XYZ file of C-alpha atoms in Angstrom:
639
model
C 0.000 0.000 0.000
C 1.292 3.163 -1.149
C -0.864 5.724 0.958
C -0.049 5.848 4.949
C -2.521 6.784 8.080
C -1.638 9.794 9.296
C -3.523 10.798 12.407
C -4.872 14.527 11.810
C -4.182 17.229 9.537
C -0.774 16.208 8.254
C 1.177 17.654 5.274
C 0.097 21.430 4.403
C 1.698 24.062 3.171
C 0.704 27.488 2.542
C -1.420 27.723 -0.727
C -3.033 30.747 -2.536
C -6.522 30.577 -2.410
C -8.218 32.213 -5.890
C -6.223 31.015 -9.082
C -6.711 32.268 -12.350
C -9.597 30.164 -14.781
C -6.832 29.995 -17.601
C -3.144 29.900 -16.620
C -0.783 31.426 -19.144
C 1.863 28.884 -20.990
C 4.317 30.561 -18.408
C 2.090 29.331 -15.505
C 1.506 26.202 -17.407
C 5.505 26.089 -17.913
C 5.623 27.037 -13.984
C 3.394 23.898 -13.447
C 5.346 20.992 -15.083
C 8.410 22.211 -13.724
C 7.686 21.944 -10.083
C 5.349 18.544 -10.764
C 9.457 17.661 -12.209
C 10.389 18.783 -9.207
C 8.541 16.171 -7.168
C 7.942 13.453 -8.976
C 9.798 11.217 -10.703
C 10.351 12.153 -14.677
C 8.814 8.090 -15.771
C 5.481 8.829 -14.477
C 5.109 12.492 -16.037
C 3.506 12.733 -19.267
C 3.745 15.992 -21.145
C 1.861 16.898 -24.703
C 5.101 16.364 -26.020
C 6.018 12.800 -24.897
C 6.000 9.944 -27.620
C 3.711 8.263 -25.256
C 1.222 11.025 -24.120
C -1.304 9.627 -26.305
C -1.407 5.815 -25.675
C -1.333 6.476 -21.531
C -3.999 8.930 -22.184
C -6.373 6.687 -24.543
C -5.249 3.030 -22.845
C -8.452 4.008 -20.309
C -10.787 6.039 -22.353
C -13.902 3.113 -22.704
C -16.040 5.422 -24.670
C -14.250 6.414 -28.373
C -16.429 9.125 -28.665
C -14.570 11.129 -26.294
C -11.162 10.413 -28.238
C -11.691 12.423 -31.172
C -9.375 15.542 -32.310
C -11.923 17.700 -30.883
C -11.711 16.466 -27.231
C -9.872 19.020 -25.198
C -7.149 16.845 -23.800
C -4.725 17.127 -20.176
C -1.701 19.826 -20.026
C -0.394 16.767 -18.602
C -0.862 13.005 -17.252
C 0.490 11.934 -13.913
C 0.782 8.580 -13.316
C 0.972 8.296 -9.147
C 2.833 5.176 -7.058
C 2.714 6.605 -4.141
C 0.287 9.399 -1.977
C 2.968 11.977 -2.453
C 2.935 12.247 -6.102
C -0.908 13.217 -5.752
C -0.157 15.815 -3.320
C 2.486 17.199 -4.839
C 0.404 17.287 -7.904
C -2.160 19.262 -5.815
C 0.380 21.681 -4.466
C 1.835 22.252 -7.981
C -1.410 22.466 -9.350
C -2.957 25.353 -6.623
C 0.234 27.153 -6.779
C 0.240 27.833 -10.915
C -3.545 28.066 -11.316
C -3.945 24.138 -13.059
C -6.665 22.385 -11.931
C -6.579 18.721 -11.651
C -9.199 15.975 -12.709
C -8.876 12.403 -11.263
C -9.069 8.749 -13.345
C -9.233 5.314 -11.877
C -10.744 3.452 -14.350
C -11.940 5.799 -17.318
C -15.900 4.407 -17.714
C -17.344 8.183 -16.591
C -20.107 8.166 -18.810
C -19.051 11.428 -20.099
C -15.993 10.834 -19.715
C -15.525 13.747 -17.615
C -12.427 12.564 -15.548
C -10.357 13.183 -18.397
C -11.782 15.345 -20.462
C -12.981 18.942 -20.461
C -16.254 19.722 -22.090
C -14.572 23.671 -22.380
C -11.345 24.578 -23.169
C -9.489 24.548 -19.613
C -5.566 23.826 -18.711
C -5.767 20.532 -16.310
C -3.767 18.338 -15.413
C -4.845 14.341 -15.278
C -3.830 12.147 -12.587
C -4.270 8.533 -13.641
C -4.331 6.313 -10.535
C -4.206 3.145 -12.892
C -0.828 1.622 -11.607
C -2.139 2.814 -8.089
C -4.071 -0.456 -7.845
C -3.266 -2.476 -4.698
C -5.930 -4.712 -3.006
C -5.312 -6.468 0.062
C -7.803 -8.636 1.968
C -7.779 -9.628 5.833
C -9.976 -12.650 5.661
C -9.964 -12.533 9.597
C -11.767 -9.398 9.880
C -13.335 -9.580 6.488
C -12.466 -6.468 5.572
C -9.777 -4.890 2.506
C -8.083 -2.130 1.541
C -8.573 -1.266 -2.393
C -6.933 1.289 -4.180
C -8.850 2.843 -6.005
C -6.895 2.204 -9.057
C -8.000 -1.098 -8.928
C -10.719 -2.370 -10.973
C -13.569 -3.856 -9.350
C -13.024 -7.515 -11.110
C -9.570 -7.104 -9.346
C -11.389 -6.883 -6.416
C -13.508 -9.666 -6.304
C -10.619 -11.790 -7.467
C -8.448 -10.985 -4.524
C -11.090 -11.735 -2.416
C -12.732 -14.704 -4.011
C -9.224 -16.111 -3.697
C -8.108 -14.837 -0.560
C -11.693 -16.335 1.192
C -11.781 -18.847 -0.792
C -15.017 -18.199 -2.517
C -17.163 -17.416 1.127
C -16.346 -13.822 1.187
C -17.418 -10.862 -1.964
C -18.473 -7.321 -1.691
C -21.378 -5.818 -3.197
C -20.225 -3.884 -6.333
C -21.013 -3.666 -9.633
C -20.749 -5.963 -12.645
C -19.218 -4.659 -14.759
C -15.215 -5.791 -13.723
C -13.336 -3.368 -16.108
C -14.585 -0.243 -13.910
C -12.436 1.469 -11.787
C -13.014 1.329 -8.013
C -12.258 4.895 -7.368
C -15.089 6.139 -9.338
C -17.158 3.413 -8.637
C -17.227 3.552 -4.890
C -17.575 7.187 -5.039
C -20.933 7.312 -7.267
C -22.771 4.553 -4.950
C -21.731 1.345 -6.386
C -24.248 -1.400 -7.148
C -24.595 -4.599 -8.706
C -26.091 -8.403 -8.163
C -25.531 -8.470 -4.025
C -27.612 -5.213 -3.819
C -30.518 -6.769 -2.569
C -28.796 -8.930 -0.133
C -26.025 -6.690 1.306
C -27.208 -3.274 -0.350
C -24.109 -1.074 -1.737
C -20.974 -0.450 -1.889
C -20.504 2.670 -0.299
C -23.034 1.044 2.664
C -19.517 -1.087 3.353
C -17.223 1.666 3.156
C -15.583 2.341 6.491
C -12.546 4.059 5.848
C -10.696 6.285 3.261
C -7.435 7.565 2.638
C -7.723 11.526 0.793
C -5.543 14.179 -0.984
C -7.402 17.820 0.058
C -7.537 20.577 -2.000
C -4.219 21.829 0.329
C -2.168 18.666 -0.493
C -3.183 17.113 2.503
C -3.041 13.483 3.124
C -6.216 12.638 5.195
C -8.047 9.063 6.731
C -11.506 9.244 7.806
C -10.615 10.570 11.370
C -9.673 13.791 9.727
C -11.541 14.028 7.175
C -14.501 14.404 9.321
C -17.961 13.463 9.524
C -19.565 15.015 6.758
C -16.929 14.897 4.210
C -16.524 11.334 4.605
C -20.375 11.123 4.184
C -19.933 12.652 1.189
C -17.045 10.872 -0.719
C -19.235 7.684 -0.379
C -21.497 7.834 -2.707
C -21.297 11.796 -3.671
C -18.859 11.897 -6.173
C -15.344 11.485 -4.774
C -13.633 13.679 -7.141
C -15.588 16.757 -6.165
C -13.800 16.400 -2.593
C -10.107 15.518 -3.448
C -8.342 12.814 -4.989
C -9.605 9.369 -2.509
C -6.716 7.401 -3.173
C -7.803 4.216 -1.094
C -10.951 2.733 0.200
C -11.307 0.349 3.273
C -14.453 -1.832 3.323
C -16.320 -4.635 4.821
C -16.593 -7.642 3.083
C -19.921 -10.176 3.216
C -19.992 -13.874 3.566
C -21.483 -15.921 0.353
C -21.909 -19.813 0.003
C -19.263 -21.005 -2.102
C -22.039 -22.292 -4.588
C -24.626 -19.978 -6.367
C -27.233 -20.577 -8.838
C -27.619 -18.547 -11.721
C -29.972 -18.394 -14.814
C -30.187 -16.708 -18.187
C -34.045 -16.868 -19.253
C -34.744 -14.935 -22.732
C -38.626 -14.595 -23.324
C -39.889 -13.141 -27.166
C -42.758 -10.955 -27.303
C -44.676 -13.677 -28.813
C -43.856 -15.864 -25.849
C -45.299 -13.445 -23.793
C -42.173 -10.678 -22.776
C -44.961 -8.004 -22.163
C -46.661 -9.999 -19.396
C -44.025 -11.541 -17.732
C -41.939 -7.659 -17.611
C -45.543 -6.421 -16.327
C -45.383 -9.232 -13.710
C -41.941 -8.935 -13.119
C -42.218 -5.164 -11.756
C -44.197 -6.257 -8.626
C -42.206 -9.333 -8.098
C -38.934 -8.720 -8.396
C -38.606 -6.079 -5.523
C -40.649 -8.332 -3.599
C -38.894 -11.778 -3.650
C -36.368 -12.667 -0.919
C -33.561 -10.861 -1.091
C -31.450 -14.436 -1.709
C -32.685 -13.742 -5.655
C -31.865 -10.747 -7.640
C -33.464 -10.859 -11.452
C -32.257 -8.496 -13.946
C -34.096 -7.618 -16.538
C -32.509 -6.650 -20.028
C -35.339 -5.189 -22.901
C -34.121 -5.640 -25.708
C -34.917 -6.205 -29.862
C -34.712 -9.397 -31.750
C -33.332 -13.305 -30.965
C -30.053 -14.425 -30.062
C -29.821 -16.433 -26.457
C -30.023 -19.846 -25.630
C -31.609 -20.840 -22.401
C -29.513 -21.992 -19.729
C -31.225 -22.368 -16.254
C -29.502 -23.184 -13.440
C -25.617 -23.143 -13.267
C -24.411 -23.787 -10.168
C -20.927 -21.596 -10.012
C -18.742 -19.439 -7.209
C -20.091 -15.721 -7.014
C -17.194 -14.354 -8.898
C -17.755 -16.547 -11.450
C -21.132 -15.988 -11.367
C -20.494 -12.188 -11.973
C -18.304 -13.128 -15.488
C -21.696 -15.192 -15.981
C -23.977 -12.466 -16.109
C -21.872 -9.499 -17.286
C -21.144 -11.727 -20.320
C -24.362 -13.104 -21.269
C -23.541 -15.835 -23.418
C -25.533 -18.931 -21.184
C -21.963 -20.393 -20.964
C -19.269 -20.238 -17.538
C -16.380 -17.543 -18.281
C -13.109 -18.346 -16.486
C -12.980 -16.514 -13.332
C -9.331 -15.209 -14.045
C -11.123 -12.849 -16.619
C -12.047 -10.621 -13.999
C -8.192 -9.714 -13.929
C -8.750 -8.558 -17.563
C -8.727 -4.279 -17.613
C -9.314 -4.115 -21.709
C -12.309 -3.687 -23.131
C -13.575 -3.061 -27.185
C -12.979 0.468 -28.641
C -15.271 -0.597 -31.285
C -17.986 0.674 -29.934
C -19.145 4.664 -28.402
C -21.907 5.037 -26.214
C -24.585 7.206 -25.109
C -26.347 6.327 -21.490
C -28.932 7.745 -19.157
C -31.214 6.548 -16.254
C -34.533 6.563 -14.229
C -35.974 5.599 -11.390
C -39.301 3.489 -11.024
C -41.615 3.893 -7.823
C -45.094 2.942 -9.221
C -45.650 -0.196 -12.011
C -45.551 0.701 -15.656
C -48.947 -0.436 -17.238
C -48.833 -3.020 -19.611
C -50.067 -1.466 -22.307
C -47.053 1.054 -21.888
C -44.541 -2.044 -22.204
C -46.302 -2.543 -25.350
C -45.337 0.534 -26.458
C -41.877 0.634 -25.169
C -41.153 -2.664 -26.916
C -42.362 -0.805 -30.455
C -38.870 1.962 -29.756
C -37.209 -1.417 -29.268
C -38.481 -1.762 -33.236
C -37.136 1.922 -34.616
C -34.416 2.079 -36.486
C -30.352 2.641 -34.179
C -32.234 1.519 -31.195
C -30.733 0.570 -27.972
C -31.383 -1.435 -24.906
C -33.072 -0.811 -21.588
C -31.670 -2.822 -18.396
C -33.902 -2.860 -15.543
C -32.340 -4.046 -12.225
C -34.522 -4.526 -8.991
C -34.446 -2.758 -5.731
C -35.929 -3.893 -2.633
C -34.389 -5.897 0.370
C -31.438 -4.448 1.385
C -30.547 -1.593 -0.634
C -34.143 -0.678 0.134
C -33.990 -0.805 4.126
C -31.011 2.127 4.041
C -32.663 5.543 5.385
C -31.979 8.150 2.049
C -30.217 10.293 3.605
C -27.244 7.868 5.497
C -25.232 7.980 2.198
C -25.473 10.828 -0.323
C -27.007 7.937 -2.473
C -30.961 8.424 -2.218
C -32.733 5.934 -3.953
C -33.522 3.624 -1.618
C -37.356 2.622 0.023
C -39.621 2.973 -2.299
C -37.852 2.289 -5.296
C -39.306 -0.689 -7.740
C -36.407 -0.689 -9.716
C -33.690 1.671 -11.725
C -33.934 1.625 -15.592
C -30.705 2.385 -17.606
C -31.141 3.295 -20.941
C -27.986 2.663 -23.185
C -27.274 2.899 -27.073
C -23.897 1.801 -28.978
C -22.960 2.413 -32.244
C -20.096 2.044 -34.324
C -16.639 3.927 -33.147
C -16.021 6.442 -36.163
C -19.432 6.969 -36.654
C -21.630 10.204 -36.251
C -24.264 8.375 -33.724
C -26.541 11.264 -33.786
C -29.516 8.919 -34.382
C -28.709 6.607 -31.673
C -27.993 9.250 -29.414
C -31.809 10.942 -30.682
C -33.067 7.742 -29.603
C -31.923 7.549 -25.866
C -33.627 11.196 -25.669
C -36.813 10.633 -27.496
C -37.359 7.375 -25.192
C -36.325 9.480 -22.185
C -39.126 11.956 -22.796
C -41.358 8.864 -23.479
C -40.740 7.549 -20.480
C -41.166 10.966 -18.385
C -44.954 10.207 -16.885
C -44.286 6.641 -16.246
C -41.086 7.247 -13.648
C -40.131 8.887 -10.490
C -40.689 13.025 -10.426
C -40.082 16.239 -8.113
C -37.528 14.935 -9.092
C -36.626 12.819 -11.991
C -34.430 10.638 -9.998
C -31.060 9.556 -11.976
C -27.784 7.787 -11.021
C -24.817 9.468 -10.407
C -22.636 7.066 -12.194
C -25.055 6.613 -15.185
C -23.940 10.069 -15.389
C -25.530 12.375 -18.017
C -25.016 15.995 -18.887
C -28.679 16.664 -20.969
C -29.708 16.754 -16.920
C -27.709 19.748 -16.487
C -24.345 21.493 -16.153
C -22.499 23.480 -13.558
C -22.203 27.189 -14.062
C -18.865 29.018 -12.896
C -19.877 32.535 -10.847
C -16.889 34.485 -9.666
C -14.505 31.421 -10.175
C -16.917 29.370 -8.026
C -19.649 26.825 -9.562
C -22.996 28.167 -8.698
C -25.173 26.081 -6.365
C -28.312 27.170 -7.580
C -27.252 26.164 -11.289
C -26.294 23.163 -9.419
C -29.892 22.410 -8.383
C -31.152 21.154 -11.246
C -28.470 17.862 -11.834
C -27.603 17.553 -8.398
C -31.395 16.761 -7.442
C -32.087 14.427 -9.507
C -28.674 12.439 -8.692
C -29.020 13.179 -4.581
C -32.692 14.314 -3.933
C -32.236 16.261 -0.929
C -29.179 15.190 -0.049
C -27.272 17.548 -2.370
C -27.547 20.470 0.041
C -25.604 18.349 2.519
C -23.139 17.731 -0.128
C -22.697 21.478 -0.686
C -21.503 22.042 2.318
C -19.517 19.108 2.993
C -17.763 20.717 -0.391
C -17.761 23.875 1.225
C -15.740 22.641 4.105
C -13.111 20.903 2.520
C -12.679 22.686 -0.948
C -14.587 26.093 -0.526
C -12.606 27.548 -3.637
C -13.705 24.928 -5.935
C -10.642 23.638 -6.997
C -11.884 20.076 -7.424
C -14.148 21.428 -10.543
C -15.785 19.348 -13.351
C -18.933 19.965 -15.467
C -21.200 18.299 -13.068
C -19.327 18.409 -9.467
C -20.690 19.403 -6.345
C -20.769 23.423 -5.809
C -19.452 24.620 -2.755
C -21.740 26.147 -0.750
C -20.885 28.021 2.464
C -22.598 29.722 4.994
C -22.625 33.834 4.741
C -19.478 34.949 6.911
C -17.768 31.313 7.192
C -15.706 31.801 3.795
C -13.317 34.232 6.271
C -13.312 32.107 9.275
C -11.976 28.776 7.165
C -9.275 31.123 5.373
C -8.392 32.259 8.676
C -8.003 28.705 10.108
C -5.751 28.085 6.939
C -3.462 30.791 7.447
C -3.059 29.818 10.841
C -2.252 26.469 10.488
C -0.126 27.179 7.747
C 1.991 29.667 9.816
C 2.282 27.404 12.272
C 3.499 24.286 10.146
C 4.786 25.699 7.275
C 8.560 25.003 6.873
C 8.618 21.394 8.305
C 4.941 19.861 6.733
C 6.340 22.031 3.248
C 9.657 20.046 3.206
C 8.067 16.643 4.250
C 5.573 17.269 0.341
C 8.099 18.887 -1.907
C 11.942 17.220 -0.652
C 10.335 13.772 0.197
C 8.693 13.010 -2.691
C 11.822 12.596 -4.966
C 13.204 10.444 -2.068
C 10.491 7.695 -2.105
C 10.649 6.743 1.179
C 10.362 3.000 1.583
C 7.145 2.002 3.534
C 9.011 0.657 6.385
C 10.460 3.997 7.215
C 7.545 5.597 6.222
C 5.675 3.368 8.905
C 8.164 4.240 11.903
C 6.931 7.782 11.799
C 3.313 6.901 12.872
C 2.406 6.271 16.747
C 1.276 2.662 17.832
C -2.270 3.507 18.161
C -2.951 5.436 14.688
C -1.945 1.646 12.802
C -5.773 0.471 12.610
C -6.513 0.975 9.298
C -3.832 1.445 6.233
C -0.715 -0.389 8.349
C -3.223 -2.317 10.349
C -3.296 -4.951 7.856
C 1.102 -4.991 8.120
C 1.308 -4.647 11.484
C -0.952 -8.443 11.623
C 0.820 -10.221 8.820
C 4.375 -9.069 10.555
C 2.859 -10.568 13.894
C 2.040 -13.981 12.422
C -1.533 -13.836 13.120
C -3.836 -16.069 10.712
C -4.771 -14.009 7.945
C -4.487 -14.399 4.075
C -2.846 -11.703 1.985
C -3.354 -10.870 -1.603
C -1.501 -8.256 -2.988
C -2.653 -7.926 -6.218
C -0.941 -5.523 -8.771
C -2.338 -7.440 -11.439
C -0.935 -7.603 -14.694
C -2.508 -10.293 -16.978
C 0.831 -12.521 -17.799
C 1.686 -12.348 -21.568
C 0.199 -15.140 -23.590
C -2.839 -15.370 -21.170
C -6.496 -15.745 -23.078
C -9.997 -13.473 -22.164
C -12.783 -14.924 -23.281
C -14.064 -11.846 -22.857
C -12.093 -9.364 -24.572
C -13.793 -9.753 -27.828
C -16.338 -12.264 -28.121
C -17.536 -12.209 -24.566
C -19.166 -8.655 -25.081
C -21.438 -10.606 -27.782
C -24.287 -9.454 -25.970
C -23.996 -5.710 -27.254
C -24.634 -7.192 -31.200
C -27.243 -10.067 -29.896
C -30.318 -8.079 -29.252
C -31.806 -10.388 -27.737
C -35.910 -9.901 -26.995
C -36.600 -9.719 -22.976
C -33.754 -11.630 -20.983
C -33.662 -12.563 -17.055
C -30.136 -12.880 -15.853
C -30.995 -14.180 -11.991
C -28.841 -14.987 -9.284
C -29.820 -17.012 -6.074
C -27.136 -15.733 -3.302
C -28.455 -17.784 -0.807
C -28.622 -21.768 0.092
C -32.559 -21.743 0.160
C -34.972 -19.067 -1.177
C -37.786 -19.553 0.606
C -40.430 -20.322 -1.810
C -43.247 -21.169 0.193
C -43.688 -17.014 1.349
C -44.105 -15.988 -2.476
C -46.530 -18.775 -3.613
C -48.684 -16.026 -5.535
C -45.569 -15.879 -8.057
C -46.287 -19.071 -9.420
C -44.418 -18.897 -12.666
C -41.306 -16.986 -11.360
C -40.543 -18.920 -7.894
C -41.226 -22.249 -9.778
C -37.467 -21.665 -11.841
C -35.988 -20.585 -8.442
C -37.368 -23.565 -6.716
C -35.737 -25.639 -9.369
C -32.595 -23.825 -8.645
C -32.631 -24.270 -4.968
C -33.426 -28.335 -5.232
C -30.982 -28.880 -8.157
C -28.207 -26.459 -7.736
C -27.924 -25.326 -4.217
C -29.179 -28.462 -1.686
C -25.820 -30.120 -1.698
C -23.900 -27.003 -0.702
C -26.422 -25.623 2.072
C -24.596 -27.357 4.966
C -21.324 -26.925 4.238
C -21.766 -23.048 3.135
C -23.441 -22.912 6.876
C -20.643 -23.345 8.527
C -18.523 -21.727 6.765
C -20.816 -18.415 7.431
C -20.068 -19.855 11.545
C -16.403 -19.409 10.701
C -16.507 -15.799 8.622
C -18.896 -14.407 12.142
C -17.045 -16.238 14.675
């Protein structure tokens, strides 16, 4: 682990708080050469270096924001340790260049490395900053957030072997950083709820350079960072979080129904009864156009693999090393937005909606369930909202060939949109934060400062009423607005505070300066080991970042994995290429199920005869022979 625990407010120096919108090439100049001062030359990446390009475009996943007309970085940095990201900071605040923070480039407008104006920014790419290492005692690990989240489960899967996950998304070529810091949620949602419910630490970069854990960033800010867009708040360069126990079997089934079979009544049905099933079985829906899928009921298959299963599509078992795989097609650009579902859509609507399925560039709804667990969370414990209540969220999503103009496919996602407008949540039109789309709104700059009434209009449809709270967490930490993007959180702070927290500043800064400015800008080049770094902290601040050393070095009984994975050359994805089938299949109205549990409790939902008859042929036929054994191992994960 790169990043250390430092106890309070550690490493500051004194910084200029206004900065000029559009540094000169002098201040741009000014810029690169103290980031050379700092960090080392091999992990700087100027306009002018041969390989600029490929580090900038190896984790763009959308080709339509890799055109000539995308306004690129002054500069990538390319961080292995917390003090190149505050030194970045420092370099940036000093000479007026903002900073805008990748982990693993699927922003869905590509907003952490782009700029939708012309701005001077600098990129730091946490890719290479991808550690993840799991205490299976405490069933808890630190991620980088570098790491993608199939590197995640991987380490974990492995490190538990198979009884421990964490409830994530599913798609493994995402980034954790981002991830984590939108909400996070995938097949576990209705079981554990989450991501960011299971987040219970963080390591930060401030606005000031400052290297922070969650005792001081404090309260609210570290409310905000899960689950309220991280990179409004600083750079989150590590996450700790709880991990959940899982049998070491699961069931899962692919079931693709036409419209002549019926797709209409059983997606009707399906809005009442998937929210309302046990929270052992999660069925997402994918509405789609036309044949392609075989049937497959029933594979009994680790979680992990069960994940591959399901992100793939294809009815057939993916090896679970594919999760290590960070590549994905450029063949294809994007557009994506979402909704939120509170009351059944008639079925006469779902007629309807399967005739866009029928227009010409159309693309493909995916409808995943709510309920249980992700349902029982208050709204306003994370900055994430949409929780009791909630039938299900709806993302919309069209592809179309890279190269191509895509105006008719993007025309589709908005005409549907509008379709959809009476039958979905309002006041307000709830959306996702990391289905993130601009045609909700953009941030307007005011004096230097993005406006928080502009704000209003995207930020409460992504955080309901939560975004006021996330205003002023901003306002705390990064009252300048330094942290900026086209849809980040506005600072907003109270009339006469703006004085007191530059006073506070000044103070501290007077106070530490010399020593905390020489530990940032003379250290960095040094790159301290981690052992020396480590004798600097006091005995009681190692519980969280060196907590997991500190146990290994004492021989207690805990597995380790320390996973800067690299795929080893000559090794085979099955789903680099052909495993993303599912995009070209268009398949009609598919199920993709998974039963988390060893029983799921059929006998409470006997009105759902049609569904909980497949999930009672999972439960006797996949998941009988594993129920005892998965018991105990539960026993050992608690004990």
């Amino acid at each position: 682990m790169a990043v250390l625990r430092l106890r309070a407010l550690v490493l500051t120096v004194c910084l200029v708080c206004f900065y000029a919108p559009a540094p000169s090439s002098a201040s741009s100049g000014d810029f690169l050469h103290c980031l050379s001062a700092s960090i080392p030359s091999e992990l700087i990446f100027t306009q002018s270096s041969p390989s600029f390009t490929s580090v900038l475009t190896s984790y763009i996943r959308n080709p339509r924001f890799s055109t000539p007309g995308t306004v690129p970085p002054l500069c990538i940095v390319t961080p292995t340790n917390a003090s190149h990201a505050q030194a970045t900071v420092l370099c940036g605040r000093r000479h007026g260049v903002r900073v805008r923070v990748r982990s693993g480039g699927h922003d869905y407008e590509g907003l952490s490395y782009r700029s939708v104006q012309p701005e001077t920014f600098a990129l730091v790419d946490l890719a290479i900053f991808r550690s993840v290492r799991v205490d299976r005692a405490r069933a808890t690990a630190w991620v980088d957030s570098g790491a993608t989240v199939g590197e995640l489960y991987y380490a974990v899967a492995k490190a538990s072997g198979d009884r421990l996950a964490f409830p994530a998304g599913l798609c493994p070529t995402i980034g954790v950083g981002g991830h984590f810091s939108g909400g996070g949620f995938g097949l576990l949602l209705r079981k554990y709820g989450i991501a960011v419910d299971h987040v219970i630490d963080a390591v930060l970069v401030d606005a000031q350079g400052r290297l922070l854990d969650k005792k001081a960033i404090g309260r609210e800010v570290f409310w905000a960072i899960r689950g309220g867009g991280g990179e409004s708040f600083g750079i989150v360069l590590s996450w700790r979080v709880r991990l959940v126990p899982v049998p070491p079997k699961v069931a899962s089934f692919i079931v693709p129904v036409s419209v002549n079979d019926g797709a209409v009544d059983v997606l009707t049905k399906w809005q009442e009864v998937g929210p309302a099933l046990p929270d052992d079985l999660f069925i997402r829906v994918w509405v789609m156009n036309g044949l392609g899928m075989n049937r497959s009921h029933c594979r009994e298959m680790s979680w992990a693999e069960s994940v591959l299963y399901v992100w793939v599509g294809s009815g057939q078992p993916i090896p679970v090393t594919d999760l290590l795989n960070r590549t994905t097609s450029m063949d294809t650009s994007n557009k994506g937005t979402s909704d939120y579902v509170r009351r059944a859509i008639p079925r006469d609507v779902w007629a309807e909606i399967f005739g866009w399925l029928a227009k010409p560039d159309p693309g493909i709804m995916i409808l995943d369930p709510y309920g249980g667990a992700i349902s029982a969370v208050p709204e306003a414990a994370t900055p994430f909202p949409h929780r009791g209540g909630v039938l299900y969220n709806i993302q919309y999503i069209n592809n179309w060939a890279a190269g191509n103009d895509g105006e008719p496919n993007v025309r589709w996602i908005r005409d549907l949109y509008a379709f959809m407008a009476p039958y979905v949540s309002k006041n307000p039109r709830e959306a996702y934060f990391n289905y993130r789309d601009l045609d909700l709104g953009r941030n307007v700059v005011v004096g230097n400062v993005s406006s928080y009434e502009a704000g209003k209009v995207w930020g409460e449809k992504y955080f309901k009423g939560n975004y006021k709270r996330l205003a002023l967490a901003k306002g705390k930490i990064d009252p300048d607005d330094y942290f900026r993007n086209e849809q980040s959180i506005p600072p907003l702070v109270p009339e006469g505070m703006r004085e007191q927290i530059h006073g506070e500043r000044e103070e501290e800064d007077e106070q530490g300066q010399e020593q905390e400015q020489e530990d940032v800008v003379n250290n960095t080049n040094k790159n301290t080991s981690q052992d020396q770094q480590t004798e600097q902290l006091e005995e009681e601040d190692v519980e969280n970042f060196l907590e997991y050393e500190r146990i290994a070095s004492s021989q207690e009984k805990v597995s380790e994995i320390d996973s800067q994975y690299v795929p080893h050359e000559g090794m085979e994805f099955s789903t680099s290429s052909e495993g993303h089938k599912f995009f070209n299949y268009y398949g009609y109205l598919a199920g993709f199920a998974v039963v988390i549990a060893h029983h799921a409790r059929t006998q409470s939902r006997k009105r759902n005869n049609e569904i909980i008859r497949i999930t009672y042929k999972c439960n006797k036929q996949g998941m009988q022979d594993t129920s005892k054994e998965g018991n105990t191992q539960e026993e050992e994960i608690t004990a």
